[in-house]
Coordinates of C-alpha atoms in Angstrom, one line a residue:
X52 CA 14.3 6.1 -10.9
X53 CA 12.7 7.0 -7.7
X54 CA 10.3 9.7 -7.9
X55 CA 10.6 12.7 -5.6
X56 CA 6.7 13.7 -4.7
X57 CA 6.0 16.6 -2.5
X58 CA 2.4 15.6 -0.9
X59 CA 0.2 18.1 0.8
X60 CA -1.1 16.5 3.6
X61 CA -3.0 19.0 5.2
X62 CA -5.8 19.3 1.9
X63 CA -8.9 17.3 1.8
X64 CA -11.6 16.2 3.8
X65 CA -10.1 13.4 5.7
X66 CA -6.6 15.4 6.3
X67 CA -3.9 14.8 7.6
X68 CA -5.0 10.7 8.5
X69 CA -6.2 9.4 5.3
X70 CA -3.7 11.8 3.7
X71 CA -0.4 10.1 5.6
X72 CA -2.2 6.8 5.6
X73 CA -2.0 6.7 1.6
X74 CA 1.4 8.1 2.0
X75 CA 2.6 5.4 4.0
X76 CA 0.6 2.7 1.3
X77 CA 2.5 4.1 -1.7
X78 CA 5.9 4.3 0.8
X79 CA 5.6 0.4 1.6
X80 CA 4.6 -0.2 -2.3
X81 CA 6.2 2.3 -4.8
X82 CA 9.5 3.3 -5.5
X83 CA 9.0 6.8 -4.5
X84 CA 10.2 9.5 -2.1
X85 CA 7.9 11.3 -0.1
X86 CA 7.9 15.0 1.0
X87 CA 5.1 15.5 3.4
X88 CA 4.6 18.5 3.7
X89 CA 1.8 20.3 6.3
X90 CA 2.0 21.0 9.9
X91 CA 5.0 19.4 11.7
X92 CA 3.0 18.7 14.8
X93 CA 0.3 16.6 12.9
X94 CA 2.4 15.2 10.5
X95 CA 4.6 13.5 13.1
X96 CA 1.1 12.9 15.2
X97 CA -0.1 10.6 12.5
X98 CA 3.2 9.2 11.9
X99 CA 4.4 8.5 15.5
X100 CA 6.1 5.0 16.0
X101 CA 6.4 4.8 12.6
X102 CA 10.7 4.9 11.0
X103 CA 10.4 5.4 7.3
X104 CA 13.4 6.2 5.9
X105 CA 11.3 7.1 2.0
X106 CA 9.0 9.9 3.8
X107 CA 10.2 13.7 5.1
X108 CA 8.7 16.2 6.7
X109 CA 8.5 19.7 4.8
X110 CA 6.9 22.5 7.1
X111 CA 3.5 24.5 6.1
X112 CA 2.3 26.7 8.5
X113 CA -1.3 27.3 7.3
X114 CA -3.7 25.6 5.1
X115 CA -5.9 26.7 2.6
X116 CA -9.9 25.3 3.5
X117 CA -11.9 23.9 0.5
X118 CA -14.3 27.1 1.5
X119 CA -11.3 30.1 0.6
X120 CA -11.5 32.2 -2.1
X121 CA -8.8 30.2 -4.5
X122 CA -6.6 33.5 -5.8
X123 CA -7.3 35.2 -2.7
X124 CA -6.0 32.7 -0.3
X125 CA -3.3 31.7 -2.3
X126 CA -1.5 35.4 -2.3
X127 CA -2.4 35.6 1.5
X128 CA -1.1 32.5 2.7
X129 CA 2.2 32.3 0.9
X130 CA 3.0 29.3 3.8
X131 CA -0.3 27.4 3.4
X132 CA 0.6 23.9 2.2
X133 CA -0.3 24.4 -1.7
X134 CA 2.0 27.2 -2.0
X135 CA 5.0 25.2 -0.1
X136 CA 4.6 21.9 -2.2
X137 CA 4.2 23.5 -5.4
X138 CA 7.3 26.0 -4.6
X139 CA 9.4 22.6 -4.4
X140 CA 8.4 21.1 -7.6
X141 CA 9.4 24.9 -8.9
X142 CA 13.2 24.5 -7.1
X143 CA 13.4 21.3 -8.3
X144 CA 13.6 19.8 -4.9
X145 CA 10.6 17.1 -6.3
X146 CA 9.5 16.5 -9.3
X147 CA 5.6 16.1 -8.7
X148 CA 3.4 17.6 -6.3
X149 CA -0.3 15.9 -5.2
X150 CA -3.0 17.8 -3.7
X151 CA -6.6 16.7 -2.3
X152 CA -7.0 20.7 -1.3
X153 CA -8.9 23.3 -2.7
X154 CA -9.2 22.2 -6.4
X155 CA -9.2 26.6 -7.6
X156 CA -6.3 27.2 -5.1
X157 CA -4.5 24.3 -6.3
X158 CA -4.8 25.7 -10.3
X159 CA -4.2 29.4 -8.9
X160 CA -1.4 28.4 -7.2
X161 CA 0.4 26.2 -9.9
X162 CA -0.6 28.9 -12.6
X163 CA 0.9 31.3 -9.8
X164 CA 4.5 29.2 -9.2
X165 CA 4.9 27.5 -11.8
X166 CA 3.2 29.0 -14.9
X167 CA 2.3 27.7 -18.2
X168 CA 3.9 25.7 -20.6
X169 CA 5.2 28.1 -23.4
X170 CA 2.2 27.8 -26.4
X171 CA -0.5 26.1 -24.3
X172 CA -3.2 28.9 -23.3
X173 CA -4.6 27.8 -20.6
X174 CA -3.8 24.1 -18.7
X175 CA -6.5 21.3 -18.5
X176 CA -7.1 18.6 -15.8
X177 CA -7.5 15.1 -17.5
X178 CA -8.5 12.0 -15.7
X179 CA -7.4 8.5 -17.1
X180 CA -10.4 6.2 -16.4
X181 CA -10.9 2.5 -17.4
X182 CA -13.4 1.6 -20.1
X183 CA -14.2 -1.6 -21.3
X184 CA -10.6 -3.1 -21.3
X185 CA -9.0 -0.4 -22.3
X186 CA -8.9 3.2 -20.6
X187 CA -10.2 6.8 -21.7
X188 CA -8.6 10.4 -20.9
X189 CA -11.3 13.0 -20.4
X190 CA -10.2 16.4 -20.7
X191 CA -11.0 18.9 -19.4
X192 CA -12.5 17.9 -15.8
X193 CA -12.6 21.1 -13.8
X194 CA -9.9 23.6 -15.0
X195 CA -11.6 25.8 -17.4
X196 CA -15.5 26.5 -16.7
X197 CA -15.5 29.0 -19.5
X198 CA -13.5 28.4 -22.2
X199 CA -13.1 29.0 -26.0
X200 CA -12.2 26.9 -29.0
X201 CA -8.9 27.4 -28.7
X202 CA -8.1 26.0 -25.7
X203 CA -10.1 22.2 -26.8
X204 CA -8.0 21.8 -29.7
X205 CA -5.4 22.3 -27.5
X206 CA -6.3 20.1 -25.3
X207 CA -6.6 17.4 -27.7
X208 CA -3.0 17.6 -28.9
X209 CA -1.9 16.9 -25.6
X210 CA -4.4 14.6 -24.6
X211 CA -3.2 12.7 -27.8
X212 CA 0.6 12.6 -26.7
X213 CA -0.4 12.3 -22.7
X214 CA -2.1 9.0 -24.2
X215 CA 0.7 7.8 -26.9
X216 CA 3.0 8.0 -23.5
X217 CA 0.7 6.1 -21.1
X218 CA -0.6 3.9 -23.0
X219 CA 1.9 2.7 -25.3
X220 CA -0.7 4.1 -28.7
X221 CA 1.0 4.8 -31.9
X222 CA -2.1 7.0 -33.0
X223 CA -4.7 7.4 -30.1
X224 CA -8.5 7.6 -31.3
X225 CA -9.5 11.5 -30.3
X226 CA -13.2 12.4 -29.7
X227 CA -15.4 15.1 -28.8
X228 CA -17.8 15.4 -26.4
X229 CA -21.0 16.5 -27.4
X230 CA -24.6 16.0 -28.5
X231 CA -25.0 14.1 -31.5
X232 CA -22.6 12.6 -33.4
X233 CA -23.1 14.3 -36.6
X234 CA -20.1 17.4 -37.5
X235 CA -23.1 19.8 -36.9
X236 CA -24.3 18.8 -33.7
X237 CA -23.8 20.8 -30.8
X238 CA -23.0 24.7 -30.1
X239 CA -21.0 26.8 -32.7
X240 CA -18.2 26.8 -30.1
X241 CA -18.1 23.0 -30.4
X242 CA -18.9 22.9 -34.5
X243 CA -15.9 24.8 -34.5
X244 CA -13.8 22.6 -32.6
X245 CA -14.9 20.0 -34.8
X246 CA -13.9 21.7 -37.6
X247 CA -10.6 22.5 -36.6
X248 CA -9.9 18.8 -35.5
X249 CA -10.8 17.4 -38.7
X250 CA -8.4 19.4 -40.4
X251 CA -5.6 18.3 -37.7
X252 CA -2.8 15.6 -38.0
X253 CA -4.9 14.2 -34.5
X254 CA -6.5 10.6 -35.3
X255 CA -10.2 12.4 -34.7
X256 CA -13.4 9.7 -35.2
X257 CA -15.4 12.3 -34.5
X258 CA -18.2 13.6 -31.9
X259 CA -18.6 11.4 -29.0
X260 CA -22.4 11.2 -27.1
X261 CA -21.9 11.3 -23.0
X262 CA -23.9 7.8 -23.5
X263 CA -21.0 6.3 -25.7
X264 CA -17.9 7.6 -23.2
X265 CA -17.8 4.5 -21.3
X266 CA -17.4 2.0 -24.3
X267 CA -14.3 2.5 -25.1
X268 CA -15.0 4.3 -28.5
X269 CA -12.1 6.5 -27.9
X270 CA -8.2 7.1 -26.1
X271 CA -9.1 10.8 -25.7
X272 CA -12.2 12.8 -25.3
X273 CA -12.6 16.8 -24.8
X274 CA -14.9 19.0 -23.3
X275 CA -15.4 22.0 -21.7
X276 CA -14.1 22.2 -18.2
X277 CA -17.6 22.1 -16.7
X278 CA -19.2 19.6 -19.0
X279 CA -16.3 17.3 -18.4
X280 CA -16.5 18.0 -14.1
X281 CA -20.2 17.2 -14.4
X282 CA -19.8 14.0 -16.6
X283 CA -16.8 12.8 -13.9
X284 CA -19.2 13.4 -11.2
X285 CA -22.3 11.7 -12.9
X286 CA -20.2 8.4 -13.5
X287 CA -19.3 8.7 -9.6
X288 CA -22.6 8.9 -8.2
X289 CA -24.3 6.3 -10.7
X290 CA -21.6 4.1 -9.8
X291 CA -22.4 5.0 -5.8
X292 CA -26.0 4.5 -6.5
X293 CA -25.7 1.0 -8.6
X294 CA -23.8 -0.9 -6.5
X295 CA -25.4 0.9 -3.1
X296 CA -29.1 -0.8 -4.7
X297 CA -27.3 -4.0 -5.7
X298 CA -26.2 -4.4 -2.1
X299 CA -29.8 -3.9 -0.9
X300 CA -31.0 -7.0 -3.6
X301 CA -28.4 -9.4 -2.5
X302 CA -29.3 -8.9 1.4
X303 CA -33.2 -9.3 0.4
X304 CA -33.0 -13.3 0.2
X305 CA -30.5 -16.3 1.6
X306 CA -30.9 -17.2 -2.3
X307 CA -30.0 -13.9 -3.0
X308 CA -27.1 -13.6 -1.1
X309 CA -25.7 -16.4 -2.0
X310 CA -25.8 -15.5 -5.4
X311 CA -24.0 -12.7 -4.1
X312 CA -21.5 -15.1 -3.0
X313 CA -20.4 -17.0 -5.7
X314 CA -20.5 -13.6 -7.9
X315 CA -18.3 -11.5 -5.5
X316 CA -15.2 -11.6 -6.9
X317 CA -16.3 -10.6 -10.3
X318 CA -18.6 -7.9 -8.7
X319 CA -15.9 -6.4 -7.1
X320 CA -13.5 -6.4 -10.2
X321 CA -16.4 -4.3 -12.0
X322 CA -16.6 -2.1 -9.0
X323 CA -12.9 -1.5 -9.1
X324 CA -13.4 -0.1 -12.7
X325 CA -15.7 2.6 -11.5
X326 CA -14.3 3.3 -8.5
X327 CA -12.9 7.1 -8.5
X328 CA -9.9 6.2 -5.6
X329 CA -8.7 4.0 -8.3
X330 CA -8.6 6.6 -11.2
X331 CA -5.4 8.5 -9.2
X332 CA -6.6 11.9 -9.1
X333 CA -6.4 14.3 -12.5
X334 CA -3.0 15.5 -14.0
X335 CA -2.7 19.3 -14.8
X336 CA -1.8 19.2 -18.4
X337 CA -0.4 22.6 -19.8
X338 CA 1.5 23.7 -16.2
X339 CA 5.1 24.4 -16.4
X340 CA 5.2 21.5 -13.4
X341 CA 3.8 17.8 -12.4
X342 CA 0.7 18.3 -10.8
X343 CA -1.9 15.4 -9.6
X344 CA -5.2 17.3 -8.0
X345 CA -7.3 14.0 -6.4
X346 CA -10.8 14.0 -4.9
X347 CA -11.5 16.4 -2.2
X348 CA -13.3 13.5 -0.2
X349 CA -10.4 11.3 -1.0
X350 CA -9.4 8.3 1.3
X351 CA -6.2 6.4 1.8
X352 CA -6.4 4.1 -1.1
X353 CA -7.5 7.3 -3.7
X354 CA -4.3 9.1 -2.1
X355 CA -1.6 6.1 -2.8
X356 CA -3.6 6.0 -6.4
X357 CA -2.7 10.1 -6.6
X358 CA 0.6 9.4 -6.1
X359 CA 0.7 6.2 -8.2
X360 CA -0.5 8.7 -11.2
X361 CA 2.3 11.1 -10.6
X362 CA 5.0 8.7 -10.4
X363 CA 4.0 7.5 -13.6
X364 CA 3.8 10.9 -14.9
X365 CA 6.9 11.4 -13.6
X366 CA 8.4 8.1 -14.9
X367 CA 7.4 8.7 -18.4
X368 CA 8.5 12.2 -19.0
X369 CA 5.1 13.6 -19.2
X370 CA 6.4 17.5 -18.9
X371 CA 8.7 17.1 -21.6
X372 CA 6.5 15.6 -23.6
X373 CA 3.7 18.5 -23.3
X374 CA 6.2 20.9 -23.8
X375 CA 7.5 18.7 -27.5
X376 CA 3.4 19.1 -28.0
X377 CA 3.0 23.0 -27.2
X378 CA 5.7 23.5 -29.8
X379 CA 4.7 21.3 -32.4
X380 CA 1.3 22.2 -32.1
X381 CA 0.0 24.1 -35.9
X382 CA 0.1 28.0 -35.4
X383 CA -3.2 28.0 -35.7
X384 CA -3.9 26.0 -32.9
X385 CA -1.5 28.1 -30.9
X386 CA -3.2 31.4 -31.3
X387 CA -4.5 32.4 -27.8
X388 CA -1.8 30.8 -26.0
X389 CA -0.6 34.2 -24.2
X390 CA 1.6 32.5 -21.9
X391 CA 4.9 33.9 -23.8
X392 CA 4.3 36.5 -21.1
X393 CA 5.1 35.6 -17.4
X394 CA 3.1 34.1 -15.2
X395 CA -0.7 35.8 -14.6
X396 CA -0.9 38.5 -12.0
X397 CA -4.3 38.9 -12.0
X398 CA -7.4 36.8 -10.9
X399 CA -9.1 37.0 -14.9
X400 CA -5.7 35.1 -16.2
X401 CA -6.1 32.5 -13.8

């Protein structure tokens, strides 16, 4: 199955080149087809010389900057890239859509276009990271800054699934992120959450500490939009900062670079592990629609990993399988979800 993604080249920091360059990595090395879509006169800039019969050109007139106002510019720019990419995923026309854009235009927009799965209140990003030799999906990492109970137990039914479906699990080990690992630790919001995953059919061991996440302790851990960006960010920069200062020992004597030597390979397997262009951007989980949102600063190789993650979304019938979730999910875990209505009209639904 070749997987139709539309790609908006004209989001990030380093678009359109590091945008098309990752588009022409994962064109060369995946089975997929790729809608490019963005300015015609920079796309074919950045592609010129270049005959690939797996990549297309989808006009955008305008672009929506990481500084607009994300509901704002969405409604405004009905043409900006965001809007065009998702409204193909919407027609059907491809059956993911990656972004390194405005993270709160890219939500708006897909809330917007696309809406929510029926029974899932509001959607959740979730990044699948590697930890110890297994993997972890943290949910939420940016979608919901404010939140309520609700919305976490939701997330960790289809955090659960997402997991049973990616990583071949039969019952995937849920946590939550807080504290203290006792039942009582953390704010009544969270006690709550415990609470109401204990009682669940979900394989829950229980609180989590921010100290334990990399171990491997658990498949699936939830949190709070904002805890869960800030954790995502942490392990970025400590990575950054621990293998910038390892860089400065080996170069401090010929016996410690050649040390460095001999150890390089299996340095660079543990830097590959911590490495956010290898984690493939975060899928929107709860959307009525396939949506991979990667790092605004992203480079080539984080781009061909975005679109690695939504083929495999793609590939393993992730949609259908949160929409199974939202309708299996107990009643009471599905009170809140006020999506039965259309899609939000108003900046305080989105």
């Amino acid at each position: 199955m070749t997987a139709r993604i539309a790609l908006d080249i004209m989001g990030g920091d380093h678009a359109p080149h590091e945008i098309v360059a990752g588009a022409l990595m994962a064109a060369g090395g995946l089975d997929v087809e790729l809608l490019l879509v963005g300015r015609p006169r920079e796309a074919e800039a950045e592609l010129r010389g270049i005959d690939n019969k797996r990549i297309r050109i989808v006009p955008a007139d305008d672009v929506i900057s990481m500084d607009d106002h994300p509901t704002e510019s969405v409604r405004a720019k009905p043409n900006a890239s965001i809007n065009v990419g998702l409204r193909l995923v919407k027609s059907g026309e491809a059956d993911a859509f990656v972004t390194a854009g405005n993270t709160g235009a890219s939500m708006a927009a897909s809330l917007l276009t696309l809406g929510r799965v029926k029974g899932i209140a509001r959607p959740a990003l979730a990044i699948l990271f590697p930890t110890g030799d297994s993997a972890t999906l943290l949910l939420d990492v940016g979608a919901n800054a404010d939140w309520r109970p609700i919305q976490l137990v939701q997330f960790a039914h289809m955090g659960s699934s997402y997991t049973q479906k990616m990583l071949g699990l039969a019952a995937p080990r849920v946590a939550l992120l807080s504290i203290g690992e006792e039942d009582s630790k953390g704010s009544q919001e969270v006690v709550e959450v415990n609470q109401a995953l204990r009682n669940s059919r979900l394989n829950f061991v229980g609180n989590i500490e921010s100290k334990d996440l990399l171990k491997g302790h658990a498949e699936v851990v939830v949190t709070d939009g904002f805890t869960g960006n800030v954790v995502i960010k942490l392990v970025e920069g400590m990575s950054d900062l621990m293998f910038g200062e390892l860089r400065k020992v080996v170069e401090l004597t010929p016996w410690n670079k050649a040390a460095g030597f001999i150890l390089m390979s299996e340095l660079r397997k543990v830097r590959r592990k911590l490495d956010y262009t290898e984690y493939g951007g975060a899928v929107l989980l709860g959307v009525d629609g396939l949506v991979v949102i990667s790092h605004g600063r992203s480079n080539a190789r984080a781009m061909f990993s975005a679109i690695r993650a939504a083929k495999d979304a793609v590939e393993h019938g992730v949609l259908d399988l949160v929409r199974e979730v939202a309708a299996e999910i107990p009643a009471k875990a599905r009170r809140g979800a006020t999506n039965d209505a259309p899609a939000p009209t108003d900046e305080e639904d989105i």
